[in-house]
Amino acid sequence: MPVLYDRLLKLKEMFNSKFGSIPKFYVRAPGRVNIIGEHIDYCGYSVLPMAIEQDVLIAVEPVKTYTLQLANTNPLYPDFSTSANNIQIDKTKALWHNYFLCGLKGIQEHFGLSNLTGMNCLVDGNIPPSSGLSSSSALVCCAGLVTLTVLGRNLSKVELAEICAKSERYIGTEGGGMDQSISFLAEEGTAKLIEFSPLRATDVKLPSGAVFVIANSCVEMNKAATSHFNIRVMECRLAAKLLAKYKNLQWDNVLRLEEVQAKLGISLEEMLLVTEDALHPEPYNPEEICRCLGISLEELRTQILSPNTQGVLIFKLYQRAKHVYSEAARVLQFKKICEEAPENMVQLLGELMNQSHMSCQDMYECSCPELDQLVDICRKFGAQGSRLTGAGWGGCTVSIVPADKLPSFLANVHKAYYQRSDGSLAPEKQSLFATKPGGGALVFLEA
């Protein structure tokens, strides 16, 4: 904690010079790395993340006016101020302050409040942005906890996670809730199996003989600014509807692939076989989807597709469903191996991570050349398994590395990926670090 304490003191000084007063309290919310279970939380399936030490910190002073003033220690993020009673979130622009407003608005609406007190907030973060380590969700969660604390209200961690997961959608991202859940429910020293509907978290003890290493590809991907992510959400929704129809289920209110499995009462392995029978590998166009479901193009557009996917002309339903059902099975296998702790557990866990990356690459198509290169380098220099983590299309990889190989692994990966002869990677973007499971969101009363 000494590093955190130093940051709090520095934040206190900066707050004083910015606002001419002292913060009343501070809130911290961590980023996360998803060890396995990519793009399946919004399909209703369990995931296996852990919180990392990097976080968002906010220094807060409630004020008598109804003005919300936001400032950031990073000069790249401009100051912002607005009336606390008239929160507007512009979905068309992925501006940093909008993520704060999501958390604030979520708490405000949960309690049905029209009048909110004003506050001065100074935000500090050391999670690399657009890296797939949840910097944006950490800011939403932090803002939610800030607002709750200013109001003097109480909510459980599960309620906070659910409110923040829902409120992040104000920015236009159809996420599934993993990032907010681990930010609140994380505990030091353990990863978590996060399950949904109802939301719950179970400890998963990671192998003591291995270390998880995060490496940033230095390709930025902003989830809210790209349609890739929302198209995948929609492809999974359409696949769920076609699978339900094929099995003569009531398909119109089915939204997630997990619901189809639950209604059929069969295993994930059997769902993969149903997918083989029901869907074809060739992409579907909107007309074919309408024929399969017996609906008009107008109904497809207005009742099923989200506004930002209405112009999409091809949907790869077979590939997306295959990824989701196989990845959901890998999460459960990962947890089982951690519990049984066989002699070769690091190798077995590594194999699952490698299979996960291959599925993200080939079936979900959410990788990119730099991530694939980085994964190959990590495996070459001693990782038992390596995969992209976060939404993909850039961001980070996570690798499982035997503890005794860590120093040589870090040195070799640094040399092979980051010390490029063309000097194309700016030093501040270089992120290569071993991590261990950190704790969840907290309120500090003084620094």
mmCIF file of N, CA and C in Angstrom, residues 172-233:
data_model
loop_
_atom_site.group_PDB
_atom_site.id
_atom_site.type_symbol
_atom_site.label_atom_id
_atom_site.label_comp_id
_atom_site.label_asym_id
_atom_site.label_seq_id
_atom_site.Cartn_x
_atom_site.Cartn_y
_atom_site.Cartn_z
ATOM 1 N N GLY A 172 -23.319 3.465 -24.932
ATOM 2 C CA GLY A 172 -23.546 2.758 -26.191
ATOM 3 C C GLY A 172 -22.845 1.427 -26.309
ATOM 4 N N THR A 173 -22.199 0.951 -25.228
ATOM 5 C CA THR A 173 -21.526 -0.348 -25.272
ATOM 6 C C THR A 173 -22.422 -1.397 -24.626
ATOM 7 N N GLU A 174 -22.698 -2.471 -25.370
ATOM 8 C CA GLU A 174 -23.600 -3.515 -24.860
ATOM 9 C C GLU A 174 -22.812 -4.588 -24.104
ATOM 10 N N GLY A 175 -22.091 -4.190 -23.054
ATOM 11 C CA GLY A 175 -21.259 -5.151 -22.307
ATOM 12 C C GLY A 175 -22.081 -6.087 -21.438
ATOM 13 N N GLY A 176 -21.390 -7.035 -20.809
ATOM 14 C CA GLY A 176 -22.114 -8.072 -20.079
ATOM 15 C C GLY A 176 -22.038 -7.992 -18.573
ATOM 16 N N GLY A 177 -21.163 -7.170 -18.005
ATOM 17 C CA GLY A 177 -21.135 -7.027 -16.557
ATOM 18 C C GLY A 177 -19.920 -7.603 -15.846
ATOM 19 N N MET A 178 -19.025 -8.285 -16.577
ATOM 20 C CA MET A 178 -17.838 -8.845 -15.922
ATOM 21 C C MET A 178 -16.973 -7.750 -15.295
ATOM 22 N N ASP A 179 -16.712 -6.675 -16.043
ATOM 23 C CA ASP A 179 -15.725 -5.677 -15.615
ATOM 24 C C ASP A 179 -16.156 -4.990 -14.323
ATOM 25 N N GLN A 180 -17.434 -4.625 -14.256
ATOM 26 C CA GLN A 180 -17.947 -3.948 -13.062
ATOM 27 C C GLN A 180 -17.997 -4.924 -11.879
ATOM 28 N N SER A 181 -18.342 -6.186 -12.161
ATOM 29 C CA SER A 181 -18.461 -7.184 -11.082
ATOM 30 C C SER A 181 -17.119 -7.426 -10.408
ATOM 31 N N ILE A 182 -16.055 -7.608 -11.197
ATOM 32 C CA ILE A 182 -14.756 -7.901 -10.583
ATOM 33 C C ILE A 182 -14.211 -6.649 -9.895
ATOM 34 N N SER A 183 -14.532 -5.464 -10.426
ATOM 35 C CA SER A 183 -14.043 -4.226 -9.801
ATOM 36 C C SER A 183 -14.567 -4.109 -8.367
ATOM 37 N N PHE A 184 -15.808 -4.531 -8.133
ATOM 38 C CA PHE A 184 -16.377 -4.459 -6.781
ATOM 39 C C PHE A 184 -16.145 -5.726 -5.955
ATOM 40 N N LEU A 185 -16.170 -6.903 -6.597
ATOM 41 C CA LEU A 185 -16.176 -8.163 -5.842
ATOM 42 C C LEU A 185 -14.790 -8.784 -5.667
ATOM 43 N N ALA A 186 -13.774 -8.174 -6.267
ATOM 44 C CA ALA A 186 -12.409 -8.732 -6.188
ATOM 45 C C ALA A 186 -11.908 -8.790 -4.748
ATOM 46 N N GLU A 187 -11.056 -9.794 -4.490
ATOM 47 C CA GLU A 187 -10.368 -9.893 -3.196
ATOM 48 C C GLU A 187 -8.914 -10.214 -3.459
ATOM 49 N N GLU A 188 -8.051 -9.645 -2.641
ATOM 50 C CA GLU A 188 -6.619 -9.857 -2.813
ATOM 51 C C GLU A 188 -6.284 -11.346 -2.714
ATOM 52 N N GLY A 189 -5.420 -11.809 -3.620
ATOM 53 C CA GLY A 189 -4.913 -13.179 -3.521
ATOM 54 C C GLY A 189 -5.738 -14.247 -4.212
ATOM 55 N N THR A 190 -6.875 -13.864 -4.805
ATOM 56 C CA THR A 190 -7.674 -14.888 -5.483
ATOM 57 C C THR A 190 -8.310 -14.340 -6.758
ATOM 58 N N ALA A 191 -8.343 -15.180 -7.799
ATOM 59 C CA ALA A 191 -9.145 -14.845 -8.978
ATOM 60 C C ALA A 191 -10.592 -15.180 -8.622
ATOM 61 N N LYS A 192 -11.536 -14.834 -9.482
ATOM 62 C CA LYS A 192 -12.951 -15.093 -9.190
ATOM 63 C C LYS A 192 -13.651 -15.697 -10.397
ATOM 64 N N LEU A 193 -14.465 -16.709 -10.135
ATOM 65 C CA LEU A 193 -15.418 -17.143 -11.154
ATOM 66 C C LEU A 193 -16.634 -16.249 -10.951
ATOM 67 N N ILE A 194 -16.960 -15.448 -11.970
ATOM 68 C CA ILE A 194 -18.119 -14.558 -11.865
ATOM 69 C C ILE A 194 -19.261 -15.184 -12.656
ATOM 70 N N GLU A 195 -20.370 -15.434 -11.965
ATOM 71 C CA GLU A 195 -21.559 -15.987 -12.619
ATOM 72 C C GLU A 195 -22.649 -14.923 -12.626
ATOM 73 N N PHE A 196 -23.553 -15.021 -13.596
ATOM 74 C CA PHE A 196 -24.586 -13.999 -13.765
ATOM 75 C C PHE A 196 -25.982 -14.593 -13.574
ATOM 76 N N SER A 197 -26.937 -13.712 -13.286
ATOM 77 C CA SER A 197 -28.358 -14.073 -13.136
ATOM 78 C C SER A 197 -28.591 -15.241 -12.199
ATOM 79 N N PRO A 198 -28.450 -15.116 -10.909
ATOM 80 C CA PRO A 198 -28.046 -13.918 -10.173
ATOM 81 C C PRO A 198 -26.517 -13.773 -10.144
ATOM 82 N N LEU A 199 -26.082 -12.538 -9.986
ATOM 83 C CA LEU A 199 -24.644 -12.251 -9.948
ATOM 84 C C LEU A 199 -24.017 -12.813 -8.680
ATOM 85 N N ARG A 200 -22.952 -13.604 -8.841
ATOM 86 C CA ARG A 200 -22.220 -14.117 -7.671
ATOM 87 C C ARG A 200 -20.773 -14.390 -8.063
ATOM 88 N N ALA A 201 -19.906 -14.418 -7.057
ATOM 89 C CA ALA A 201 -18.471 -14.600 -7.307
ATOM 90 C C ALA A 201 -17.939 -15.700 -6.398
ATOM 91 N N THR A 202 -17.152 -16.605 -6.970
ATOM 92 C CA THR A 202 -16.545 -17.709 -6.216
ATOM 93 C C THR A 202 -15.031 -17.621 -6.343
ATOM 94 N N ASP A 203 -14.308 -17.833 -5.236
ATOM 95 C CA ASP A 203 -12.840 -17.796 -5.279
ATOM 96 C C ASP A 203 -12.284 -18.904 -6.164
ATOM 97 N N VAL A 204 -11.268 -18.569 -6.935
ATOM 98 C CA VAL A 204 -10.523 -19.572 -7.716
ATOM 99 C C VAL A 204 -9.050 -19.396 -7.368
ATOM 100 N N LYS A 205 -8.474 -20.410 -6.729
ATOM 101 C CA LYS A 205 -7.075 -20.342 -6.303
ATOM 102 C C LYS A 205 -6.171 -20.657 -7.494
ATOM 103 N N LEU A 206 -5.350 -19.699 -7.871
ATOM 104 C CA LEU A 206 -4.462 -19.876 -9.022
ATOM 105 C C LEU A 206 -3.218 -20.658 -8.599
ATOM 106 N N PRO A 207 -2.552 -21.337 -9.548
ATOM 107 C CA PRO A 207 -1.392 -22.163 -9.181
ATOM 108 C C PRO A 207 -0.252 -21.329 -8.592
ATOM 109 N N SER A 208 0.353 -21.825 -7.520
ATOM 110 C CA SER A 208 1.421 -21.062 -6.855
ATOM 111 C C SER A 208 2.717 -21.072 -7.665
ATOM 112 N N GLY A 209 2.914 -22.065 -8.520
ATOM 113 C CA GLY A 209 4.169 -22.168 -9.266
ATOM 114 C C GLY A 209 4.213 -21.373 -10.556
ATOM 115 N N ALA A 210 3.184 -20.545 -10.782
ATOM 116 C CA ALA A 210 3.127 -19.790 -12.039
ATOM 117 C C ALA A 210 2.719 -18.345 -11.784
ATOM 118 N N VAL A 211 3.046 -17.492 -12.745
ATOM 119 C CA VAL A 211 2.739 -16.063 -12.654
ATOM 120 C C VAL A 211 1.961 -15.677 -13.909
ATOM 121 N N PHE A 212 1.014 -14.768 -13.758
ATOM 122 C CA PHE A 212 0.303 -14.256 -14.929
ATOM 123 C C PHE A 212 0.946 -12.934 -15.336
ATOM 124 N N VAL A 213 1.298 -12.842 -16.616
ATOM 125 C CA VAL A 213 2.007 -11.662 -17.125
ATOM 126 C C VAL A 213 1.149 -10.973 -18.177
ATOM 127 N N ILE A 214 1.003 -9.670 -18.027
ATOM 128 C CA ILE A 214 0.241 -8.869 -18.986
ATOM 129 C C ILE A 214 1.227 -8.166 -19.921
ATOM 130 N N ALA A 215 0.944 -8.213 -21.212
ATOM 131 C CA ALA A 215 1.781 -7.511 -22.195
ATOM 132 C C ALA A 215 0.867 -6.706 -23.111
ATOM 133 N N ASN A 216 1.148 -5.431 -23.248
ATOM 134 C CA ASN A 216 0.328 -4.541 -24.067
ATOM 135 C C ASN A 216 0.829 -4.548 -25.511
ATOM 136 N N SER A 217 -0.080 -4.824 -26.446
ATOM 137 C CA SER A 217 0.318 -4.833 -27.869
ATOM 138 C C SER A 217 0.577 -3.411 -28.375
ATOM 139 N N CYS A 218 0.140 -2.407 -27.603
ATOM 140 C CA CYS A 218 0.259 -0.989 -27.973
ATOM 141 C C CYS A 218 -0.634 -0.599 -29.149
ATOM 142 N N VAL A 219 -1.581 -1.488 -29.480
ATOM 143 C CA VAL A 219 -2.625 -1.126 -30.446
ATOM 144 C C VAL A 219 -3.844 -0.776 -29.605
ATOM 145 N N GLU A 220 -4.300 0.476 -29.711
ATOM 146 C CA GLU A 220 -5.427 0.892 -28.878
ATOM 147 C C GLU A 220 -6.750 0.527 -29.541
ATOM 148 N N MET A 221 -7.688 0.091 -28.727
ATOM 149 C CA MET A 221 -9.023 -0.206 -29.230
ATOM 150 C C MET A 221 -10.025 0.359 -28.237
ATOM 151 N N ASN A 222 -10.812 1.332 -28.683
ATOM 152 C CA ASN A 222 -11.799 1.932 -27.791
ATOM 153 C C ASN A 222 -13.155 1.286 -28.071
ATOM 154 N N LYS A 223 -13.630 0.500 -27.085
ATOM 155 C CA LYS A 223 -14.870 -0.268 -27.258
ATOM 156 C C LYS A 223 -16.054 0.588 -27.685
ATOM 157 N N ALA A 224 -16.214 1.736 -27.041
ATOM 158 C CA ALA A 224 -17.393 2.557 -27.323
ATOM 159 C C ALA A 224 -17.291 3.242 -28.683
ATOM 160 N N ALA A 225 -16.066 3.365 -29.197
ATOM 161 C CA ALA A 225 -15.882 4.097 -30.453
ATOM 162 C C ALA A 225 -15.890 3.163 -31.664
ATOM 163 N N THR A 226 -16.099 1.900 -31.441
ATOM 164 C CA THR A 226 -16.071 0.976 -32.572
ATOM 165 C C THR A 226 -17.334 0.143 -32.602
ATOM 166 N N SER A 227 -17.742 -0.223 -33.808
ATOM 167 C CA SER A 227 -18.960 -1.039 -33.901
ATOM 168 C C SER A 227 -18.649 -2.539 -33.807
ATOM 169 N N HIS A 228 -17.346 -2.925 -33.916
ATOM 170 C CA HIS A 228 -16.997 -4.358 -33.856
ATOM 171 C C HIS A 228 -17.693 -5.053 -32.689
ATOM 172 N N PHE A 229 -17.532 -4.439 -31.513
ATOM 173 C CA PHE A 229 -18.008 -5.050 -30.272
ATOM 174 C C PHE A 229 -19.521 -5.252 -30.323
ATOM 175 N N ASN A 230 -20.252 -4.194 -30.702
ATOM 176 C CA ASN A 230 -21.707 -4.294 -30.706
ATOM 177 C C ASN A 230 -22.224 -5.225 -31.796
ATOM 178 N N ILE A 231 -21.467 -5.359 -32.889
ATOM 179 C CA ILE A 231 -21.856 -6.330 -33.930
ATOM 180 C C ILE A 231 -21.759 -7.750 -33.375
ATOM 181 N N ARG A 232 -20.687 -8.029 -32.599
ATOM 182 C CA ARG A 232 -20.553 -9.377 -32.013
ATOM 183 C C ARG A 232 -21.707 -9.668 -31.050
ATOM 184 N N VAL A 233 -22.079 -8.679 -30.254
ATOM 185 C CA VAL A 233 -23.211 -8.856 -29.325
ATOM 186 C C VAL A 233 -24.460 -9.233 -30.118
#
